[in-house]
Coordinates of C-alpha atoms in Angstrom, one line a residue:
M1 CA -0.1 0.0 0.1
E2 CA 3.2 2.3 0.2
R3 CA 2.6 3.4 -3.3
W4 CA -1.1 4.3 -2.9
D5 CA -1.9 7.9 -1.7
W6 CA -4.7 6.5 0.7
T7 CA -4.9 7.0 4.4
W8 CA -5.4 3.5 6.1
K9 CA -5.8 2.4 9.7
Q10 CA -6.7 -1.0 11.3
P11 CA -8.8 -0.1 14.3
Y12 CA -10.1 -3.8 14.5
R13 CA -6.8 -4.7 15.8
A14 CA -7.3 -2.6 18.8
L15 CA -9.5 -5.6 20.0
D16 CA -8.0 -8.6 21.6
P17 CA -6.8 -11.3 19.0
F18 CA -9.6 -13.2 20.3
F19 CA -11.8 -11.7 17.7
Y20 CA -9.6 -12.2 14.5
R21 CA -6.6 -14.3 13.1
D22 CA -4.1 -13.2 10.8
S23 CA -4.8 -14.3 7.3
E24 CA -3.8 -13.1 4.0
P25 CA -5.3 -13.6 0.5
S26 CA -4.1 -16.4 -1.5
S27 CA -2.6 -15.4 -4.7
V28 CA -4.2 -16.3 -8.0
S29 CA -2.7 -17.4 -11.3
A30 CA -4.2 -15.1 -13.8
P31 CA -6.5 -12.5 -12.5
T32 CA -8.6 -10.2 -14.8
V33 CA -10.6 -7.2 -13.5
E34 CA -13.8 -7.7 -15.2
W35 CA -15.6 -4.7 -13.6
L36 CA -14.3 -1.7 -11.7
N37 CA -16.8 0.5 -10.2
E38 CA -15.7 3.7 -11.6
S39 CA -18.6 5.8 -10.3
L40 CA -17.6 4.8 -6.6
I41 CA -13.9 5.4 -7.3
R42 CA -14.7 8.9 -8.6
S43 CA -17.1 9.6 -5.7
Y44 CA -14.2 8.7 -3.4
D45 CA -11.7 10.7 -5.5
W46 CA -9.4 7.5 -5.9
P47 CA -6.9 7.2 -8.6
L48 CA -8.9 5.3 -11.3
E49 CA -6.0 5.0 -13.9
Q50 CA -3.9 3.4 -11.2
L51 CA -6.6 1.0 -10.1
A52 CA -7.3 0.1 -13.9
S53 CA -3.4 -0.7 -14.3
S54 CA -1.6 -4.0 -13.7
E55 CA -0.6 -2.7 -10.3
G56 CA -4.2 -2.1 -9.5
T57 CA -5.2 -5.6 -10.7
R58 CA -2.5 -7.1 -8.4
L59 CA -4.0 -5.3 -5.5
L60 CA -7.6 -5.9 -6.4
A61 CA -6.9 -9.6 -6.8
G62 CA -5.1 -9.7 -3.4
N63 CA -1.8 -10.6 -5.1
A64 CA -0.1 -7.6 -3.7
F65 CA -0.9 -5.3 -0.8
G66 CA 2.3 -4.0 0.6
S67 CA 4.0 -4.8 3.9
M68 CA 2.5 -2.2 6.1
L69 CA -0.9 -4.0 6.7
Q70 CA -1.6 -7.3 8.2
P71 CA -4.9 -8.7 6.7
Y72 CA -7.0 -10.7 9.0
A73 CA -10.2 -12.9 9.0
Q74 CA -12.9 -12.1 11.6
A75 CA -14.1 -14.7 13.9
Y76 CA -17.9 -15.0 14.6
M77 CA -20.7 -17.5 15.2
G78 CA -24.1 -17.6 13.5
H79 CA -27.6 -18.9 14.0
Q80 CA -28.1 -20.6 10.7
F81 CA -31.7 -21.4 10.0
G82 CA -32.1 -21.2 13.9
H83 CA -29.0 -23.3 14.9
L84 CA -25.9 -21.8 16.4
T85 CA -22.7 -22.8 14.9
M86 CA -19.1 -21.5 14.9
L87 CA -18.3 -19.8 11.6
G88 CA -15.9 -16.9 11.0
D89 CA -14.5 -15.5 7.7
G90 CA -13.9 -18.6 5.8
R91 CA -13.3 -17.0 2.6
A92 CA -12.9 -13.4 3.2
V93 CA -10.1 -11.3 4.8
T94 CA -10.1 -7.7 5.6
L95 CA -7.2 -5.4 4.8
G96 CA -8.3 -2.4 7.2
A97 CA -10.2 0.6 6.9
V98 CA -9.5 3.3 4.3
E99 CA -10.5 6.9 4.5
T100 CA -13.2 8.2 2.1
P101 CA -15.2 11.4 1.8
F102 CA -18.1 9.3 3.4
G103 CA -16.2 8.0 6.3
W104 CA -14.0 5.0 6.9
K105 CA -14.7 2.2 4.8
E106 CA -13.5 -1.5 5.5
W107 CA -11.7 -3.1 2.5
Q108 CA -12.4 -6.8 2.3
W109 CA -11.5 -9.4 -0.3
K110 CA -14.3 -12.1 -0.7
G111 CA -13.4 -15.3 -2.3
S112 CA -9.8 -14.9 -1.7
G113 CA -8.8 -18.4 -0.4
R114 CA -8.5 -20.4 2.8
T115 CA -8.6 -18.8 6.2
P116 CA -8.3 -20.4 9.7
F117 CA -12.2 -20.5 9.6
S118 CA -12.5 -22.2 6.2
R119 CA -13.4 -25.5 7.9
G120 CA -12.3 -27.7 5.0
G121 CA -13.5 -25.4 2.3
D122 CA -11.3 -23.9 -0.3
G123 CA -12.1 -20.3 0.6
R124 CA -12.8 -19.4 -3.2
G125 CA -15.8 -18.0 -4.7
A126 CA -17.4 -18.9 -8.1
L127 CA -17.6 -16.0 -10.4
G128 CA -21.5 -15.9 -11.0
P129 CA -22.4 -15.1 -7.4
M130 CA -19.7 -12.5 -7.2
I131 CA -21.2 -10.8 -10.3
R132 CA -24.6 -11.1 -8.4
E133 CA -23.4 -9.5 -5.4
A134 CA -22.0 -6.6 -7.6
I135 CA -25.4 -6.1 -9.4
M136 CA -27.6 -6.4 -6.3
S137 CA -25.5 -4.1 -4.1
E138 CA -25.2 -1.4 -6.6
A139 CA -29.0 -1.5 -7.0
M140 CA -29.6 -1.3 -3.3
H141 CA -27.3 1.7 -3.0
A142 CA -29.2 3.4 -5.8
F143 CA -32.5 2.8 -4.2
G144 CA -30.9 4.7 -1.1
I145 CA -30.8 1.6 1.2
P146 CA -27.9 1.0 3.4
T147 CA -25.4 -1.7 1.9
T148 CA -21.9 -2.8 1.4
R149 CA -20.5 -1.7 -2.0
T150 CA -18.5 -3.7 -4.6
L151 CA -15.4 -2.0 -5.7
A152 CA -14.3 -4.7 -8.2
V153 CA -15.1 -8.1 -9.7
V154 CA -12.0 -10.1 -10.4
Q155 CA -12.1 -13.3 -12.5
T156 CA -9.3 -15.4 -10.9
G157 CA -8.4 -17.4 -14.1
E158 CA -8.8 -20.6 -11.8
E159 CA -11.6 -23.0 -11.3
V160 CA -13.5 -23.9 -8.3
H161 CA -15.3 -27.1 -7.9
R162 CA -19.0 -27.0 -6.6
G163 CA -19.9 -30.5 -7.9
V164 CA -18.9 -29.2 -11.4
P165 CA -16.0 -27.1 -12.3
L166 CA -16.9 -23.4 -12.4
A167 CA -15.1 -20.2 -13.3
G168 CA -13.6 -18.7 -10.1
G169 CA -14.1 -15.0 -8.9
L170 CA -13.7 -12.7 -6.2
I171 CA -14.6 -9.2 -5.1
V172 CA -13.5 -6.5 -3.1
R173 CA -16.2 -5.2 -0.8
L174 CA -16.3 -2.0 1.1
A175 CA -18.5 -1.8 4.2
T176 CA -18.7 0.6 7.0
S177 CA -18.2 -2.3 9.5
H178 CA -18.1 -6.2 9.1
V179 CA -19.3 -6.7 12.6
R180 CA -22.5 -8.9 12.8
V181 CA -24.7 -10.2 15.5
G182 CA -22.9 -13.4 15.3
T183 CA -19.6 -11.5 16.3
F184 CA -21.4 -10.7 19.8
E185 CA -22.6 -14.3 19.8
Y186 CA -18.9 -15.6 19.4
A187 CA -17.8 -13.1 22.2
Y188 CA -20.5 -14.3 24.6
H189 CA -20.4 -18.3 23.9
Y190 CA -16.5 -18.4 23.3
G191 CA -15.3 -15.8 25.5
S192 CA -16.9 -13.9 28.4
D193 CA -19.0 -10.9 29.4
E194 CA -15.8 -8.9 29.4
R195 CA -15.5 -9.8 25.6
V196 CA -18.9 -8.7 24.8
K197 CA -18.5 -5.4 26.7
E198 CA -15.1 -4.9 25.0
L199 CA -16.6 -5.4 21.4
A200 CA -19.5 -3.1 22.3
N201 CA -17.2 -0.4 23.6
W202 CA -15.2 -0.6 20.5
M203 CA -18.4 -0.3 18.3
M204 CA -19.4 2.8 20.2
Q205 CA -16.0 4.3 19.9
Q206 CA -15.9 3.8 16.1
Y207 CA -19.5 4.5 15.1
D208 CA -21.6 5.9 18.1
S209 CA -19.1 7.9 20.0
D210 CA -21.9 10.2 21.3
L211 CA -23.1 7.3 23.4
L212 CA -19.9 7.2 25.5
E213 CA -20.9 10.8 27.0
T214 CA -23.5 9.0 29.2
P215 CA -21.7 5.8 30.2
E216 CA -24.4 4.6 32.7
V217 CA -26.8 4.0 29.8
A218 CA -24.5 3.8 26.9
L219 CA -24.9 -0.1 26.4
S220 CA -28.7 0.1 26.4
Q221 CA -28.8 3.2 24.0
F222 CA -26.4 1.3 21.7
L223 CA -28.6 -1.7 21.6
E224 CA -31.7 0.6 21.0
R225 CA -30.0 2.3 18.1
T226 CA -28.8 -1.2 16.7
L227 CA -32.4 -2.4 16.8
E228 CA -33.6 0.8 15.1
R229 CA -31.1 0.5 12.3
Q230 CA -32.1 -3.0 11.8
A231 CA -35.8 -2.5 11.7
T232 CA -35.4 0.5 9.4
L233 CA -33.4 -1.6 7.0
I234 CA -35.7 -4.4 6.8
A235 CA -38.7 -1.9 6.3
Q236 CA -36.5 -0.6 3.3
W237 CA -36.2 -4.0 2.0
Q238 CA -39.9 -4.7 2.2
G239 CA -40.5 -1.5 0.3
V240 CA -38.6 -2.6 -2.9
G241 CA -39.5 -6.3 -2.7
F242 CA -36.1 -7.4 -1.8
I243 CA -35.8 -11.0 -0.3
H244 CA -32.6 -11.6 1.5
G245 CA -32.9 -15.3 1.4
V246 CA -30.6 -16.2 4.2
M247 CA -31.1 -13.8 7.3
N248 CA -28.9 -15.8 9.7
T249 CA -27.5 -13.8 12.6
D250 CA -24.0 -13.9 11.0
N251 CA -25.6 -11.9 8.1
A252 CA -27.2 -9.2 10.3
S253 CA -24.9 -6.2 10.4
I254 CA -24.6 -4.2 13.6
V255 CA -24.2 -1.0 11.7
G256 CA -27.4 -1.7 9.6
E257 CA -26.0 -2.3 6.1
T258 CA -27.3 -4.9 3.8
I259 CA -24.5 -7.5 3.8
D260 CA -23.8 -11.0 2.1
Y261 CA -25.8 -11.1 -0.8
G262 CA -26.3 -15.0 -1.6
P263 CA -29.4 -16.5 -2.7
C264 CA -31.2 -13.0 -2.7
A265 CA -33.6 -11.7 -5.4
F266 CA -36.5 -9.2 -5.9
M267 CA -40.3 -10.1 -6.0
D268 CA -41.8 -9.7 -9.2
V269 CA -45.6 -10.7 -8.7
Y270 CA -46.6 -9.6 -5.3
D271 CA -47.1 -12.6 -2.9
A272 CA -46.0 -12.3 0.8
D273 CA -45.1 -15.7 1.2
T274 CA -42.5 -15.5 -1.7
V275 CA -39.3 -17.3 -1.3
F276 CA -36.5 -18.0 -3.7
S277 CA -33.6 -19.7 -1.9
S278 CA -33.2 -23.3 -2.7
I279 CA -32.1 -24.2 0.7
D280 CA -35.1 -22.5 2.6
H281 CA -37.3 -25.4 2.4
Q282 CA -39.7 -24.3 5.2
G283 CA -39.8 -20.6 4.0
R284 CA -38.2 -19.4 7.0
Y285 CA -36.8 -16.3 5.3
R286 CA -39.8 -15.5 3.0
Y287 CA -40.9 -12.0 2.3
R288 CA -43.6 -12.0 5.0
N289 CA -41.2 -13.2 7.7
Q290 CA -38.3 -10.9 7.0
P291 CA -39.4 -8.3 9.7
A292 CA -40.1 -11.0 12.5
I293 CA -36.7 -12.6 11.7
G294 CA -35.1 -9.3 12.0
G295 CA -36.7 -9.2 15.6
W296 CA -35.6 -12.6 16.3
N297 CA -31.9 -12.0 15.4
M298 CA -31.9 -8.9 17.6
A299 CA -33.2 -11.0 20.5
R300 CA -30.2 -13.2 20.0
L301 CA -28.0 -10.0 20.2
L302 CA -29.8 -9.0 23.5
E303 CA -29.2 -12.2 25.1
T304 CA -25.4 -11.8 24.9
F305 CA -25.8 -8.6 26.8
I306 CA -28.0 -9.9 29.7
P307 CA -25.3 -10.1 32.3
L308 CA -24.2 -6.4 31.3
L309 CA -27.6 -4.9 31.5
G310 CA -28.4 -5.1 35.3
A311 CA -26.9 -5.8 38.7
T312 CA -28.7 -9.2 38.6
D313 CA -29.6 -11.6 35.9
E314 CA -33.2 -10.5 36.6
E315 CA -32.6 -6.9 36.0
G316 CA -30.5 -7.9 32.9
V317 CA -33.5 -9.9 31.4
E318 CA -35.8 -7.0 32.3
E319 CA -33.8 -4.6 30.6
A320 CA -33.3 -6.8 27.5
Q321 CA -37.1 -7.3 27.3
R322 CA -37.6 -3.7 27.5
I323 CA -35.3 -3.1 24.5
A324 CA -36.5 -5.8 22.5
S325 CA -40.2 -4.5 22.8
M326 CA -38.9 -1.3 21.0
Y327 CA -38.0 -3.3 17.8
E328 CA -41.7 -3.8 16.7
R329 CA -42.5 0.0 17.1
F330 CA -39.2 0.9 15.3
Y331 CA -40.2 -1.3 12.5
E332 CA -43.7 -0.2 12.2
R333 CA -42.8 3.4 12.1
A334 CA -40.2 2.8 9.3
W335 CA -42.8 0.6 7.4
L336 CA -45.5 3.2 7.6
K337 CA -43.2 5.8 6.4
M338 CA -42.0 3.8 3.5
F339 CA -45.3 2.4 2.4
G340 CA -46.9 5.8 2.9
H341 CA -44.6 7.4 0.7
K342 CA -45.1 4.6 -1.8
I343 CA -48.8 5.8 -2.0
G344 CA -48.1 9.6 -1.6
I345 CA -48.9 10.1 2.1
E346 CA -47.4 10.7 5.4
A347 CA -48.9 7.8 6.8
T348 CA -50.2 7.2 10.5
E349 CA -51.5 4.1 11.9
D350 CA -55.0 5.2 10.7
D351 CA -53.8 4.8 7.1
R352 CA -52.5 1.1 7.6
P353 CA -55.9 -0.4 6.3
L354 CA -55.5 1.8 3.0
I355 CA -52.1 0.2 2.6
E356 CA -52.9 -3.2 3.4
A357 CA -56.0 -3.1 1.3
L358 CA -53.8 -2.2 -1.7
L359 CA -51.5 -5.1 -0.9
Q360 CA -54.4 -7.5 -0.7
L361 CA -55.7 -6.4 -4.1
M362 CA -52.2 -6.9 -5.5
E363 CA -51.9 -10.4 -4.2
T364 CA -55.5 -11.4 -5.3
H365 CA -54.8 -10.2 -8.7
K366 CA -51.3 -11.3 -8.9
L367 CA -50.1 -7.9 -9.9
D368 CA -46.3 -6.9 -10.2
F369 CA -45.2 -5.3 -7.0
T370 CA -42.8 -2.7 -8.6
N371 CA -45.0 -1.7 -11.6
T372 CA -48.2 -1.4 -9.5
F373 CA -46.5 1.2 -7.5
R374 CA -45.0 2.8 -10.4
A375 CA -48.6 2.9 -12.0
L376 CA -50.0 4.9 -8.9
T377 CA -47.0 7.2 -9.2
E378 CA -47.7 7.9 -13.0
Q379 CA -51.6 7.5 -13.0
E380 CA -51.1 4.9 -15.7
F381 CA -53.4 2.0 -15.0
E382 CA -53.2 -0.6 -17.8
E383 CA -53.7 -3.8 -16.0
A384 CA -57.4 -5.2 -16.1
A385 CA -57.4 -5.5 -12.3
F386 CA -57.4 -1.7 -12.0
E387 CA -60.8 -1.5 -13.7
T388 CA -62.5 -3.8 -11.0
P389 CA -64.9 -2.3 -8.6
A390 CA -62.8 -3.2 -5.7
F391 CA -59.7 -1.3 -7.1
Q392 CA -61.8 1.7 -8.2
E393 CA -63.2 1.9 -4.7
W394 CA -59.7 1.8 -3.2
K395 CA -58.5 4.5 -5.7
R396 CA -61.3 6.7 -4.5
Q397 CA -60.3 6.5 -1.0
W398 CA -56.7 6.9 -1.9
L399 CA -57.2 10.1 -3.8
A400 CA -59.5 11.5 -1.1
R401 CA -56.6 10.8 1.4
I402 CA -54.1 12.6 -0.8
G403 CA -56.6 15.5 -1.1
E404 CA -55.0 18.6 -2.7
K405 CA -51.4 17.6 -1.8
V406 CA -50.7 16.1 -5.1
E407 CA -47.4 17.7 -6.0
Q408 CA -46.0 16.6 -2.6
A409 CA -47.7 13.0 -3.1
V410 CA -46.0 12.7 -6.6
A411 CA -42.6 13.8 -5.0
W412 CA -42.6 11.2 -2.4
M413 CA -43.7 8.6 -4.9
E414 CA -41.1 9.1 -7.3
Q415 CA -38.5 9.1 -4.5
V416 CA -39.4 5.5 -3.5
N417 CA -41.2 3.7 -6.4
P418 CA -38.5 2.7 -8.8
V419 CA -39.1 2.3 -12.6
V420 CA -36.8 -0.9 -12.8
I421 CA -35.4 -3.6 -10.5
P422 CA -32.8 -6.1 -11.2
R423 CA -35.4 -8.6 -12.2
N424 CA -34.2 -12.2 -11.5
S425 CA -34.3 -14.0 -14.9
Y426 CA -32.8 -11.0 -16.6
V427 CA -29.8 -10.7 -14.2
E428 CA -29.3 -14.5 -14.2
E429 CA -29.3 -14.5 -18.1
A430 CA -26.6 -11.7 -18.0
I431 CA -24.5 -13.5 -15.4
D432 CA -24.6 -16.8 -17.4
E433 CA -23.5 -14.9 -20.5
A434 CA -20.5 -13.2 -18.5
V435 CA -19.4 -16.4 -17.2
R436 CA -19.1 -17.7 -20.7
G437 CA -16.9 -14.6 -21.6
N438 CA -19.6 -12.0 -22.8
W439 CA -19.8 -9.1 -20.2
E440 CA -22.0 -6.9 -22.3
D441 CA -25.4 -7.6 -20.5
V442 CA -23.8 -7.3 -16.9
E443 CA -22.3 -4.1 -17.8
R444 CA -25.5 -2.9 -19.0
W445 CA -27.3 -4.0 -15.8
L446 CA -24.7 -2.3 -13.7
E447 CA -25.6 0.8 -15.7
I448 CA -29.4 0.2 -15.5
V449 CA -29.3 -0.1 -11.6
R450 CA -27.6 3.2 -11.3
E451 CA -30.8 5.1 -12.1
P452 CA -33.8 3.1 -10.8
Y453 CA -36.1 5.9 -10.6
T454 CA -35.8 7.3 -14.1
K455 CA -37.3 6.1 -17.3
T456 CA -34.4 5.6 -19.8
T457 CA -34.0 3.9 -23.2
L458 CA -31.6 1.5 -21.5
N459 CA -33.9 0.3 -18.9
E460 CA -37.1 0.2 -21.2
P461 CA -36.8 -3.4 -22.1
Y462 CA -36.3 -4.6 -18.5
R463 CA -39.3 -2.9 -16.6
S464 CA -41.4 -5.9 -16.6
A465 CA -40.8 -9.5 -16.0
P466 CA -41.0 -12.0 -18.7
H467 CA -44.6 -13.1 -19.2
D468 CA -43.5 -17.0 -19.4
E469 CA -41.1 -16.8 -16.5
E470 CA -40.9 -19.9 -14.3
P471 CA -40.7 -19.9 -10.7
F472 CA -37.3 -18.6 -9.9
V473 CA -34.8 -20.4 -7.6
T474 CA -31.7 -18.8 -6.2
Y475 CA -28.5 -20.7 -5.0
C476 CA -25.7 -19.5 -2.8
G477 CA -23.4 -20.9 -5.3
T478 CA -20.3 -19.9 -3.6

């Protein structure tokens, strides 16, 4: 890193080595940077030409990163489909935090080889899922939803074996923090109450330093803030029909960013029971369940703090329960704001029946989630379902609720109702083409998702799902 004019630090190493293990990315034989996030690079005022050079390729592939920083893999546990297990970064290593105009961002290679937590795996990634993460994370950023970002997609020039040989790939991922609920579970189950407190204090020092001004209530306020971030994030997911697919506690970011895009997808036809993941046989992480699963994950976080929240276990449990009860309020407030704006109103609890009636109409008539809200925004009702008496009555109530505040209503709706989403079959077709060597469609999608709220000639062919689309299934594929 000596030749790069960036400011780096490794604050995570201020924690006890209990929380991480030294680990370097494994060199790859013939890396090619297939996609470089030029808009992100320009927003950070980073040297684009240098990153696009052979020197940049070596850095982005993890083949060369200087001698001043020692990369590491983080330790954490995770409730995977409800079952707690030891995990850790099995195929990712973090270099450190780099300064940007938008705060410090942790630089992490994902798919970069074996680590002390690989548990027999090769630590590598298949190219297809890495492309998917790039497209999905860029879409989420453009929607205004907190997320990790993808700096680059690298084809390694090597094969990975997942039953069949696949092209290998890795990404450079940037995040505000990679600390998860599972990190606290690890501190609690493998460490001690003091380890939990150490990690919480470190998180507050890095991201919520204002809370340290009142140390007697800092832990409770830190947890309240964490719950609010998580609840708000999931309400935003619901608002764009995003289904994460694997909401395990190791995939729940403490700072409230969307992280670990595995078998995720966006809903086309509105159905609250939509689930895409091939491994989610019981539908645990279906669209309808995401808010409750977020609360469940936060309850697992709170359990690790019980000994620290009161002088006795009883007091700790009582305080944890008090904080846990706030999650639903945080979520309902964020949901009402999101879905209120989707129909052009500043919603209160009294407006819930109006919103839910629309969702019920959408489900009954199998209407497209994204396009229905866009039709409301533009007042263009082409679907036959919009001519039914039930919808006409709903529309009458809706327009009466908006009243004379039409201009404000349209402004809100245009801000939260996208014209286009990365629709599953289109994205999968683009990924398949890229793996075969043709990156044109992937590059097109990475342009399309940057302007999701604007009608363009580029996104026009992709605003609706294919009419003959089969039920879509996603795979982690890593």
